[in-house]
Every structure is written in structure tokens, then in C-alpha cells.
Coordinates of C-alpha atoms (C1' of nucleotides) in Angstrom, one line a residue:
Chain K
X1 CA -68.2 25.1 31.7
X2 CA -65.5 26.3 33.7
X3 CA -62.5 24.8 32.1
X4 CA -59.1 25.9 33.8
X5 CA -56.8 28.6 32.0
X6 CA -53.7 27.1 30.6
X7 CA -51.1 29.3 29.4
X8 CA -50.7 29.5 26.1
X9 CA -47.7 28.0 25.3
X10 CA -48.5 24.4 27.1
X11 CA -51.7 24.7 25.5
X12 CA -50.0 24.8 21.8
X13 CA -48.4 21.9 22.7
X14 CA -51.3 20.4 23.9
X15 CA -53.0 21.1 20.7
X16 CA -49.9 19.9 18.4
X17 CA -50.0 16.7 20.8
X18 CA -53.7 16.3 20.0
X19 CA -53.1 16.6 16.5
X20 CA -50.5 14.4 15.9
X21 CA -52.3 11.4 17.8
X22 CA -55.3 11.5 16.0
X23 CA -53.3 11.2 12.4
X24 CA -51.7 8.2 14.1
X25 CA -54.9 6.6 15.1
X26 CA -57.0 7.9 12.3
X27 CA -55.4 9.6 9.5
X28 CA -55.1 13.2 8.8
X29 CA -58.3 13.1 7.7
X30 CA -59.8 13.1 11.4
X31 CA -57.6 15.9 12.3
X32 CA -61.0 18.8 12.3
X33 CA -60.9 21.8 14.8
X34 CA -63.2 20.3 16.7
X35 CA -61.7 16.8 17.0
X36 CA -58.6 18.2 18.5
X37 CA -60.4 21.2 20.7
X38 CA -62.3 17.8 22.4
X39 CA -59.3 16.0 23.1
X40 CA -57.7 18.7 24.5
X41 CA -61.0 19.1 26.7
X42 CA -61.7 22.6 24.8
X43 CA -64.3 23.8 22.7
X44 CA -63.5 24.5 19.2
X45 CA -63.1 28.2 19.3
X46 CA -61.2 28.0 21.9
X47 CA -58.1 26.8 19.4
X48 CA -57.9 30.1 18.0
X49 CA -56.8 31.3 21.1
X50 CA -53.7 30.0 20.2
X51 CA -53.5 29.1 16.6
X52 CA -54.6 31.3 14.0
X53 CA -56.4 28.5 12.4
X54 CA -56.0 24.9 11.4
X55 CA -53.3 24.6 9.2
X56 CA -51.0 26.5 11.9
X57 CA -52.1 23.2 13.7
X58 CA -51.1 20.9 10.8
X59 CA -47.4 22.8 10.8
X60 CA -47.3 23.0 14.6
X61 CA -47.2 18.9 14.5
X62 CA -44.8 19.2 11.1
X63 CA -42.5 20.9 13.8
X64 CA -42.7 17.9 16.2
X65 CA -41.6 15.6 13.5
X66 CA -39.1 18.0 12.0
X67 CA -37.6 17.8 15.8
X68 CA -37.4 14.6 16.2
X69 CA -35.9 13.6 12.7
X70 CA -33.1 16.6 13.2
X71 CA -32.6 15.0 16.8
X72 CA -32.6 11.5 15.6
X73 CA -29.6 12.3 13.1
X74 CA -27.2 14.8 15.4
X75 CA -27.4 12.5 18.1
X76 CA -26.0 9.5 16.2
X77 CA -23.4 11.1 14.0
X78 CA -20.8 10.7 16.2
X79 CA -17.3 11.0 13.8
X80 CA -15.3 8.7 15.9
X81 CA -17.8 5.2 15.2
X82 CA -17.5 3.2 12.4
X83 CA -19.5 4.9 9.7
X84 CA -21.2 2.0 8.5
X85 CA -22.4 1.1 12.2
X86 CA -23.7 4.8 12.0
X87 CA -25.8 4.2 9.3
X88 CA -26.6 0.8 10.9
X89 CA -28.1 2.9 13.7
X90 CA -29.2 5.6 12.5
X91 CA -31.4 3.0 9.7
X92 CA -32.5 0.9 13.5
X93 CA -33.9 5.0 14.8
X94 CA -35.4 5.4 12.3
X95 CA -37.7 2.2 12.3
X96 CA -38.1 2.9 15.8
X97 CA -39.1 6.4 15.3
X98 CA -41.8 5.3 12.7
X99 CA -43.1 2.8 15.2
X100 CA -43.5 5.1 18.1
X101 CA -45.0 7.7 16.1
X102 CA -47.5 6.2 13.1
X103 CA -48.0 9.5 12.2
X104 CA -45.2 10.3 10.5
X105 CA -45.6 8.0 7.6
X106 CA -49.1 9.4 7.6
X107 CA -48.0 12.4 6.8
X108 CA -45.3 11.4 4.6
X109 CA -47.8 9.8 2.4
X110 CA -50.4 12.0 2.1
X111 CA -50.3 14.7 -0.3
X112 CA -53.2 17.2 1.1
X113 CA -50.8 18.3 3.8
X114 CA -48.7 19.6 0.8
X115 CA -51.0 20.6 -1.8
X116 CA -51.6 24.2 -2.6
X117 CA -49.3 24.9 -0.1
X118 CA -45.6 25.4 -1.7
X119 CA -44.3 27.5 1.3
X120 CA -44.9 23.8 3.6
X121 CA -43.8 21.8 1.1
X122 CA -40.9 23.8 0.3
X123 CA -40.2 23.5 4.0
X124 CA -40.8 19.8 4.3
X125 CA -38.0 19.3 1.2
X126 CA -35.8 20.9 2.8
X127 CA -35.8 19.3 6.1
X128 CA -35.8 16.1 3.8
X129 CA -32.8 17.2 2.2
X130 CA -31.0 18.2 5.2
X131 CA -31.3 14.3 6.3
X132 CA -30.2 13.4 2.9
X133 CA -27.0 15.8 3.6
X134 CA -26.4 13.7 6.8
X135 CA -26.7 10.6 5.7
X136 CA -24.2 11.8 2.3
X137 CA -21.7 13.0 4.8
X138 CA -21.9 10.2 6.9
X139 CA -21.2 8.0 3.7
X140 CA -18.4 10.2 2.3
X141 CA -16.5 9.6 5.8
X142 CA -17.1 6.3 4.5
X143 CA -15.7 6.9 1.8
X144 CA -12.9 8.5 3.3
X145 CA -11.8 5.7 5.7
X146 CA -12.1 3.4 3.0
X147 CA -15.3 1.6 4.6
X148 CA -17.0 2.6 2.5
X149 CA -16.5 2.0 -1.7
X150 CA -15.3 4.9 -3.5
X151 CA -16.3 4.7 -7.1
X152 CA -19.9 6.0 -5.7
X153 CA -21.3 9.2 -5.5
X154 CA -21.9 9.5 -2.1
X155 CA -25.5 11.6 -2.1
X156 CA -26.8 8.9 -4.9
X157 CA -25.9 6.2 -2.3
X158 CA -28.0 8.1 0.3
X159 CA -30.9 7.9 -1.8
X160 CA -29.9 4.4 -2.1
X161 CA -30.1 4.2 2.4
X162 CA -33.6 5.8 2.2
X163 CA -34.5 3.2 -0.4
X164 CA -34.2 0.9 2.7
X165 CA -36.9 1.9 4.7
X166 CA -38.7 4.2 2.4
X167 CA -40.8 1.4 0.5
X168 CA -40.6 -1.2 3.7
X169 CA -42.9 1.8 5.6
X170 CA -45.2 2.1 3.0
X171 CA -46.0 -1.2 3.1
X172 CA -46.2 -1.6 6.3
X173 CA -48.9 1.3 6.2
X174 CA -50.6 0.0 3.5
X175 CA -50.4 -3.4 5.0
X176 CA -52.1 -2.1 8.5
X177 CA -48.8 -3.5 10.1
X178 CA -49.1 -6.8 8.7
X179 CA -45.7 -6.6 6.9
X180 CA -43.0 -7.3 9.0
X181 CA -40.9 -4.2 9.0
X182 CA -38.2 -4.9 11.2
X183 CA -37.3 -8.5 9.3
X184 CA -37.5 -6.5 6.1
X185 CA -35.3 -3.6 6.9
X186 CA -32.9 -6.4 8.1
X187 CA -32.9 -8.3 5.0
X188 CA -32.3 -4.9 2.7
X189 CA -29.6 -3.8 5.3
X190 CA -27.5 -6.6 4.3
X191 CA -28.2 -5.8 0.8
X192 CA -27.2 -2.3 1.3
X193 CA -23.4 -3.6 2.6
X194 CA -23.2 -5.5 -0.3
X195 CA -23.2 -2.9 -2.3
X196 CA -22.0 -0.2 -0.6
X197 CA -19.1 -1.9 1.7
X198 CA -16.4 -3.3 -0.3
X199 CA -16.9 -6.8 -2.1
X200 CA -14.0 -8.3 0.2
X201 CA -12.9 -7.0 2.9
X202 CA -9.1 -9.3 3.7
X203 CA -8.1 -8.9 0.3
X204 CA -8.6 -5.2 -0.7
X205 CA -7.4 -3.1 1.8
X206 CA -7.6 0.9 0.8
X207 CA -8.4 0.6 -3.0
X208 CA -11.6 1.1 -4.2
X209 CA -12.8 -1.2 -6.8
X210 CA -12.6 1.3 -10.1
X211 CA -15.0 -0.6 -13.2
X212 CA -13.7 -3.9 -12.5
X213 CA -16.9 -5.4 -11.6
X214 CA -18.4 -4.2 -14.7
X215 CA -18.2 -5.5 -18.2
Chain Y
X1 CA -78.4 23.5 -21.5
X2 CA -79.2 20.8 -24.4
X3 CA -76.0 18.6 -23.4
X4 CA -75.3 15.5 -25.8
X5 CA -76.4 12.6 -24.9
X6 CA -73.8 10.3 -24.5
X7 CA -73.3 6.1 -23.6
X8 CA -72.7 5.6 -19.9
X9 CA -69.9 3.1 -21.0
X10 CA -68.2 6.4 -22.7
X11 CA -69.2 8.8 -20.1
X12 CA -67.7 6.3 -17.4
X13 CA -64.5 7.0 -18.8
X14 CA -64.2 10.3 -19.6
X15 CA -65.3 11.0 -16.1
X16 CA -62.5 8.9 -14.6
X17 CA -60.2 10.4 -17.3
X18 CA -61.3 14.1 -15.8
X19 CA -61.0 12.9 -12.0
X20 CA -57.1 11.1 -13.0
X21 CA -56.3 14.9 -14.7
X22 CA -57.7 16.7 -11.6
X23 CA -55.4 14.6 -9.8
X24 CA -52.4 14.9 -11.9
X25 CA -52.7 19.1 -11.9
X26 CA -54.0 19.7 -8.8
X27 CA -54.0 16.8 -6.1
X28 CA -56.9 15.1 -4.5
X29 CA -58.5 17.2 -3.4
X30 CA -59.2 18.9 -5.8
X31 CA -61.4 16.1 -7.2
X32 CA -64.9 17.3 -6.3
X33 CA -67.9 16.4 -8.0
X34 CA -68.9 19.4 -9.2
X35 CA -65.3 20.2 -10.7
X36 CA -64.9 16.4 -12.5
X37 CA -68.2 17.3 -13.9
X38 CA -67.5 20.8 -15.4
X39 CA -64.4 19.5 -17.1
X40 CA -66.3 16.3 -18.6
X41 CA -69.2 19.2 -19.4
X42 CA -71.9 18.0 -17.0
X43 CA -73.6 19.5 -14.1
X44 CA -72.9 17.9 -10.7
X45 CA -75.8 15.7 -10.6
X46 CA -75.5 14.2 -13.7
X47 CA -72.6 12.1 -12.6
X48 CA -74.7 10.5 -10.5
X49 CA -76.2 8.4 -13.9
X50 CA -72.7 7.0 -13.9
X51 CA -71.6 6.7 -10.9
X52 CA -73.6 5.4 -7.6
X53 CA -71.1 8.2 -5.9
X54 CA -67.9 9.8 -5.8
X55 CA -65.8 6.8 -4.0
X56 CA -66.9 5.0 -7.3
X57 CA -65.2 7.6 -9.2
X58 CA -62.1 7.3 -7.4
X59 CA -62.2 3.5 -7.6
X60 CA -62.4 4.0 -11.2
X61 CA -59.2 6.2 -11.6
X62 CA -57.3 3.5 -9.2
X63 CA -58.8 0.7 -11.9
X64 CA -57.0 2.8 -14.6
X65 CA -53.6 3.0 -12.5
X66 CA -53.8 -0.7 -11.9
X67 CA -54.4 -1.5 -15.1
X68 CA -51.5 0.6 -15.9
X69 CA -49.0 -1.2 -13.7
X70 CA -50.6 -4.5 -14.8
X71 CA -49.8 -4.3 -18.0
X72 CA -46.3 -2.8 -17.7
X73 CA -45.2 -5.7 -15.5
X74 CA -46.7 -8.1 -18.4
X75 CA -45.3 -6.8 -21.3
X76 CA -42.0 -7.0 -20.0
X77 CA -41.7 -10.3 -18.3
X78 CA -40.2 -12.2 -20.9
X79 CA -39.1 -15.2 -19.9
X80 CA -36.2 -15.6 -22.3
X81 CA -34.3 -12.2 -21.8
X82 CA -31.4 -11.8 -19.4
X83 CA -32.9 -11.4 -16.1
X84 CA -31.3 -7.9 -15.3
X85 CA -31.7 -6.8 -18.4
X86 CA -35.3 -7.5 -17.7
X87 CA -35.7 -5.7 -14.3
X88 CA -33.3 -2.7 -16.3
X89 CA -36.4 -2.1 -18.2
X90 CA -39.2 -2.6 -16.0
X91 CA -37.6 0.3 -13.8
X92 CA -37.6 2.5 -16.7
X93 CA -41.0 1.6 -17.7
X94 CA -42.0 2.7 -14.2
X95 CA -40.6 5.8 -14.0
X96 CA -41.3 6.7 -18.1
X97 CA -45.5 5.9 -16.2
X98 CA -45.1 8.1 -13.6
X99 CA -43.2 10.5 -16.0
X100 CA -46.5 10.5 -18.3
X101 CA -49.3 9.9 -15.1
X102 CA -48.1 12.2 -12.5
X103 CA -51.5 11.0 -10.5
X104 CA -50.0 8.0 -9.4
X105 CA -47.3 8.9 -6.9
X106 CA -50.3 11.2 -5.8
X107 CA -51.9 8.3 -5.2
X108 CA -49.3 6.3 -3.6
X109 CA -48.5 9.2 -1.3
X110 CA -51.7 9.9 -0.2
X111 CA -53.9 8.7 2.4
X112 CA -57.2 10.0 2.3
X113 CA -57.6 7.5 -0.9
X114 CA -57.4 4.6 1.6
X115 CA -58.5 6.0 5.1
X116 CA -61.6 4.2 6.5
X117 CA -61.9 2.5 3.3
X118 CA -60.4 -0.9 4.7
X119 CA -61.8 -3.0 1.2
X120 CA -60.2 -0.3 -1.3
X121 CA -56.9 -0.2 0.7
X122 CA -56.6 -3.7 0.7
X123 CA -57.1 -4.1 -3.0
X124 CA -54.4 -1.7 -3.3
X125 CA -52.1 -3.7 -1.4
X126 CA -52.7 -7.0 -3.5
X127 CA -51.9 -5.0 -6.3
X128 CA -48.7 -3.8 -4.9
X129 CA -48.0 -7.2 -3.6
X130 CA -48.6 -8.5 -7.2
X131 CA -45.9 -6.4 -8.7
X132 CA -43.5 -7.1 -5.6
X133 CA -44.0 -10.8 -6.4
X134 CA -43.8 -10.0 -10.3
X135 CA -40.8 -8.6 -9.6
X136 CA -39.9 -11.3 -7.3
X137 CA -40.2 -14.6 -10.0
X138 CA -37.6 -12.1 -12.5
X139 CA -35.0 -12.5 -9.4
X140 CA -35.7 -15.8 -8.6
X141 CA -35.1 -16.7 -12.4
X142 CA -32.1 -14.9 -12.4
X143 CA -31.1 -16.7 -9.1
X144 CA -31.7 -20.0 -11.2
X145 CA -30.1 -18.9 -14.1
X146 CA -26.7 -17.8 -11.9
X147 CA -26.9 -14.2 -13.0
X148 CA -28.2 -13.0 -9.9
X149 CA -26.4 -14.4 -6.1
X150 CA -28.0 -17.0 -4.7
X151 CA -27.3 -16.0 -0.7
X152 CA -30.2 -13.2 -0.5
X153 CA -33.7 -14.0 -0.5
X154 CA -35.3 -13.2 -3.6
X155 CA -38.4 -11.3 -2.6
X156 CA -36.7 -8.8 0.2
X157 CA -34.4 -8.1 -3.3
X158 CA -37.4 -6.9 -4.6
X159 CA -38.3 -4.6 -2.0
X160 CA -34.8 -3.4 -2.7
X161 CA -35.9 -2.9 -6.3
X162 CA -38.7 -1.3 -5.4
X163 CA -36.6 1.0 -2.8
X164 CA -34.6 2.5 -6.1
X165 CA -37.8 4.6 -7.4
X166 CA -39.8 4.8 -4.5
X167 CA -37.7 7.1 -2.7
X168 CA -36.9 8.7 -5.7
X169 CA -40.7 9.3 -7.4
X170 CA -41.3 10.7 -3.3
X171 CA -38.6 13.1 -3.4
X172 CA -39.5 14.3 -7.3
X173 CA -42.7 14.8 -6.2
X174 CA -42.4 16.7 -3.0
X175 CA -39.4 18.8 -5.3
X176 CA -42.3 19.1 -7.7
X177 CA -39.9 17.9 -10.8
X178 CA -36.4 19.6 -9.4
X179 CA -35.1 16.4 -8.1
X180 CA -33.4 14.8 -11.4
X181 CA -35.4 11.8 -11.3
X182 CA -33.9 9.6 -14.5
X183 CA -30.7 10.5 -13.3
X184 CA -31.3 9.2 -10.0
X185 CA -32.8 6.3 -10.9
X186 CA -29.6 5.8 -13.2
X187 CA -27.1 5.8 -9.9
X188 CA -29.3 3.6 -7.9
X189 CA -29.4 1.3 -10.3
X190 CA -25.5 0.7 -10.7
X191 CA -25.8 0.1 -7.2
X192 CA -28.4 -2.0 -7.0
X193 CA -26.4 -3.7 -9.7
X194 CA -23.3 -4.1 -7.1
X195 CA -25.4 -5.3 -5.0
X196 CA -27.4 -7.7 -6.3
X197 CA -25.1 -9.4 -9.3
X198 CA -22.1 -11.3 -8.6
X199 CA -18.7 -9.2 -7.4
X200 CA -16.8 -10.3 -10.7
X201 CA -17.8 -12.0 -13.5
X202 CA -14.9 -13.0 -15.3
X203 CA -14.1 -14.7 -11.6
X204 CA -16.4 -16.7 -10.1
X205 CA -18.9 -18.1 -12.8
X206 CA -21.7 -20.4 -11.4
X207 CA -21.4 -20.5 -7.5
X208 CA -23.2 -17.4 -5.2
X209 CA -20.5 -16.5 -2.6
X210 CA -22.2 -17.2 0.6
X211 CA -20.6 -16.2 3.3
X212 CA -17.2 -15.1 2.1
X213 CA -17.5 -11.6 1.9
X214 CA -18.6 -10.3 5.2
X215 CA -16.6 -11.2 8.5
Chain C
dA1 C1' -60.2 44.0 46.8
dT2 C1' -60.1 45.6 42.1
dC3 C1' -58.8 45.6 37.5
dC4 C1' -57.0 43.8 33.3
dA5 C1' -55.2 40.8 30.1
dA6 C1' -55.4 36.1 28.9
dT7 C1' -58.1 32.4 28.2
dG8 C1' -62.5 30.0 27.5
dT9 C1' -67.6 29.6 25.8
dG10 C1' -71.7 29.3 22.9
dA11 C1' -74.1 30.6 19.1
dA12 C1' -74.1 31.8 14.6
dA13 C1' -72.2 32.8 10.1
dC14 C1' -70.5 30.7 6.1
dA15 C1' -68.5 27.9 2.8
dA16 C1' -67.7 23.6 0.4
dC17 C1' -69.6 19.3 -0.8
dA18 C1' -72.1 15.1 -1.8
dT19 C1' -76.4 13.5 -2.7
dT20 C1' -81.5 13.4 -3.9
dC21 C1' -85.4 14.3 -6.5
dA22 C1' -88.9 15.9 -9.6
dC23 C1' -88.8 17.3 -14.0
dA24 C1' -86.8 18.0 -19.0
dT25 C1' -84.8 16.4 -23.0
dT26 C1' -82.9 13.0 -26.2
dA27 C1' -82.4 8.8 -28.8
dT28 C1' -84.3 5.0 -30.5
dA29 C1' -87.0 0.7 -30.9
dG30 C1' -91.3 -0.7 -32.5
Chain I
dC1 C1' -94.9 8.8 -35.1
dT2 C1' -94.9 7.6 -30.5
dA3 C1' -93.7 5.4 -26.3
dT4 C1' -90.1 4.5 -23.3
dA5 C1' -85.8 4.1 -21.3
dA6 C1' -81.6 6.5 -20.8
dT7 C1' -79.4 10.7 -19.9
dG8 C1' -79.2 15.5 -18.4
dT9 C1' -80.8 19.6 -15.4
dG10 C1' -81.6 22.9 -11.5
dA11 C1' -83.0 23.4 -7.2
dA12 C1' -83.0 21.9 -2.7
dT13 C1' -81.3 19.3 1.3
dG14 C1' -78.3 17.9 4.8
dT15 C1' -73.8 17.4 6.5
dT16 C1' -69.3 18.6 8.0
dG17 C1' -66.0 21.8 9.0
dT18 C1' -63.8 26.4 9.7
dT19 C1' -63.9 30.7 11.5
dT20 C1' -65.8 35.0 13.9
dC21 C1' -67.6 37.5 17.6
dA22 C1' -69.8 39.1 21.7
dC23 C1' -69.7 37.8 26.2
dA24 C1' -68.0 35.1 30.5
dT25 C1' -64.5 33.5 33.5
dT26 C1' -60.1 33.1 35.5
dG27 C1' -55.7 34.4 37.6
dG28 C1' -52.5 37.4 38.8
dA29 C1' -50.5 42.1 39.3
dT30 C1' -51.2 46.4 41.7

DNA sequence: ATCCAATGTGAAACAACATTCACATTATAG
DNA sequence: CTATAATGTGAATGTTGTTTCACATTGGAT
């Protein structure tokens, strides 16, 4: 049938598009060759016109959420806000993110995208790191301004900010979207300034607390 | 081949033993019939004496895992120990499991286990919600017993306690064993600490601080 | 208008799997 | 010892999915 010619480069897109909403709706299982050739109104072959096979595909959609997760951090790290309201926000994208595109905990949580294939995974750790990076910097300025407690290394309290929403998303996958996501990201926010802000704010002014919390 | 016969009860086992190995070194999917039954010594077909099919298989390894986190959560609980010293040592029991099964962040990372299975996933999720509520009766005793503030609900704490391995087992397993996970866990746990236990104990001895520390 | 490269098609090859089934072997109860 | 139920085997079947390839069509450059 006389399907119009696309140029290549829309049609990748196309094709990454394709991908990435059928792991949203159905998981990456559903993503086959000739799922994706259909929903771009092509027949199967025709993918290979622009992909060298499937798991080009898989990393093609990788990209997309590589993109947006890189975009989602430069645009908020803005050094002149308060870096607790940075995290604050950049904690609020990243819900948002996960809400508008399902597929990313999809793919965070499954393991075949990965497996056997060290040169993705490698890839995908990195660009996990990189976030980690951010979010450490973003702490240490923290840190810095005396926002932020000081008697913390600052890359273990990043872990500590993907705690937040790491666990709360897979729930809320696992759950189907019954678990409330937003109300529970809320709830460990606050959590998160307790421990990371300073205990009182009028009284201590620049110090950091040293052990004296601990026994 | 003259093969031993063996009890089903026995061969149940060792073939969910095999699938939870095939896991462990090489990911989903590579649990195929045909390889769980070469490394239990079978031919394919002979599974099939056990097993009504392969999703039976798999819902036996999960039956392991949850029996697993079961019991770790039991042992542990004991009503008369400090609170946080109780929750101290239910995080390191979870990641001295994961340490020894490497299948189960597999698990909990992957998708195709629960895709289209809507009964296995839910299962899942009541086990998870059982140790999140486990978890949650510790903190709440604590709350009681004034070693643990008052202010914060105790059950989005425990999703914070949750958040200090999950993000951790995640990135240990996508850093396949780089990231330092004890020592990890170790930092997130101090702050979890800061967070969750009263600012100073010599100070203020039965009262939570409500409101008094944020503006 | 013609030609050529890019894009699209349909059929077929093929590989990996799960599952079934008729038949073989083993263990054991009687 | 023998009958019988449980367990094991090998071949076959059907399905699903990826990929290849010869051929067709399109659109634009000349």
C-alpha cells in the first residue's frame, strides 16, 4: 500500500515515539518490531530502514529519557535560588516527569533492557550518576551557604534525595497508581528538611551541628 | 538417559532453586525452560510433571523471596529492643539478603515478572505493603515509647526507611557491585537518624517538637 | 521527462520457546 | 513377581518475534 515517504530522520523519531508509548501503556514487553512498525502505520521491515534492529529502538527511546532527565536538571539549577527550594523543585519535576511519561519507571525497573548488554547499562549509570553529581552539587552550595548542614557528605545525602522518590515510584507502579505519589513525596520531603536543613534555624546561624546530636 | 527418579516435592524445589540461580547470574531472561531443566538435569518436558507451566515456576522462586523477607522482618521484631536499634538491624538484614540472593533486586527491578499478570503483581504488592506496615508498627512503637518524634506520620517514615536501600540496592545493581553498597547504606542511615530521632537527647526528653523547627 | 537514491512492501527464513503427547522407565505397594 | 502410578524422554507442534531480501514506489534533482 502506498504509504508516503518520510524522511528518515522524522521517521526515527516517529519510531522512538512509538516505542516509548507502548512501554507506557504496556510494558516493554509489548515493544516487538511489529507493534511499533503498526503504530507508526509501517510494516515491520520497514523499521530497518532506519534502525539497524530493535535494540537501536530500545536505546533510541533511552535517548528521549536521557534528554529529558539532563533538561529537567540544567534548567532548574539556577545558583542564585535558595538551594533547598532547588531541590524542592527539582524533587516536584521529577514527579511530574514520571507522571507524564510512565515509561520511564518502566524502564527503570526492568532489568531485560540492561541485561547482557553492559555497553547500555554502562551508559544508563552514567547518566544516573551525572544526576547524582547535580543533585551533590546542588547540596554542597547548601552546604556552603549554610542551608544546608555541614557534618554531611554531600553525595551520600543525594542518595538520601533519590531515596524520596525512588521507592514512592515503585510503588506507585507496582500499585497501578493506587499509591498516592504526590502526598507521599510530600510527606518524605519534609522528612528530608529535617535531616538535611539545620535542626533550628533562629538559634544556629552559620555553624553546623558537629556530633552533638549524637551520643 | 536413565535419569533418577526423584519426589515431585524435591524436584519442586530444586527446580525453583535452578530458576532463582538463573536469575541471580544471568537475569530473567535467561530463565527458559529448557535451561532450568538442564541445570536441575532434566529434559524440557519433564518440568512439566512439576510444574502446570513456566509462570508456576516463577511464582515459585517469588514464594522463596517472600518467604525470605517474611521471615527477616519476624525474627527481628522484637518487641522489647530499642526501636532504632530494631530498624538498625532490619536494614542490615536486608541488604546482608540481597548481598547473599542477588535475584531479588532482579526481581524488584523488573517488569516482565508482573506485566499482564495483574493477580501475581498484586500479591507482590501486599507483600511489599506487609513489610512497609512491618516496618511501620517498629516506628509507631518507637513514637510511643518517645525515641522516635511524634510530628511525622509513622508510615510515610517508613517509606523513608525503605528509601535508604532502595535507591541504593538500584544503583548497586545497575553498577553491577561498584557502588559501595554497606557503605552507603551506613551514611543514609545517620541521616535517617537526624531525621527521624529527636534533635538532642540530653535536651528535650519526652515531648516531639512540633512545629518549632521550621518557620 | 527521466533517473536515482531513499523509502516502503510482502514473503520467507530463522531462531527461540513453551507446551503437548505417546511412549519408556522406575519405584513400590500388594 | 507384577501391576500401577509416578516420573522421565524425545519428537513434534505451534507461536511469536526478528531479520533479510528481492522488488515496488515515491520524490526530487538534473
Amino acid at each position: 500500500m502506498g504509504t508516503k515517504k518520510v524522511d528518515t530522520e522524522i521517521r526515527r523519531e516517529q519510531i522512538a515515539l512509538a516505542a516509548l508509548s507502548l512501554v507506557e501503556k504496556q510494558g516493554l514487553q509489548a515493544v516487538t518490531v511489529t507493534r511499533v512498525a503498526r503504530l507508526v502505520g509501517l510494516v515491520p521491515s520497514a523499521l530497518y530502514r532506519h534502525f539497524k534492529g530493535k535494540d537501536q529502538i530500545i536505546d533510541a527511546v533511552l535517548d528521549l529519557i536521557e534528554e529529558q532527565m539532563i533538561t529537567n536538571l540544567a534548567e532548574i539549577d539556577n545558583p542564585a535560588d535558595d538551594p533547598v527550594a532547588v531541590l524542592r523543585n527539582l524533587l516536584m519535576r521529577q514527579v511530574q516527569m514520571v507522571l507524564q511519561y510512565q515509561a520511564i519507571p518502566h524502564f527503570l525497573f526492568s532489568e531485560e533492557v540492561f541485561n547482557g548488554r553492559p555497553k547500555r547499562k554502562k551508559k544508563f549509570f552514567n547518566l544516573i550518576s551525572t544526576f547524582l553529581n547535580g543533585v551533590a552539587s546542588i547540596i554542597r552550595r547548601g552546604q556552603e551557604q549554610g542551608n544546608i548542614r555541614q557534618d554531611r557528605d554531600a553525595k551520600s545525602l543525594a542518595t538520601l534525595f533519590i531515596g524520596l522518590f525512588h521507592p514512592a515510584f515503585f510503588l506507585w507502579h507496582l500499585s497501578d497508581g493506587q499509591f498516592d505519589l504526590t502526598r507521599q513525596i510530600n510527606l518524605t520531603w519534609e522528612s528530608f528538611v529535617d535531616a538535611v536543613v539545620r535542626c533550628d534555624r533562629s538559634e544556629i546561624q552559620t555553624l553546623g551541628w558537629k556530633e552533638t546530636h549524637r551520643d
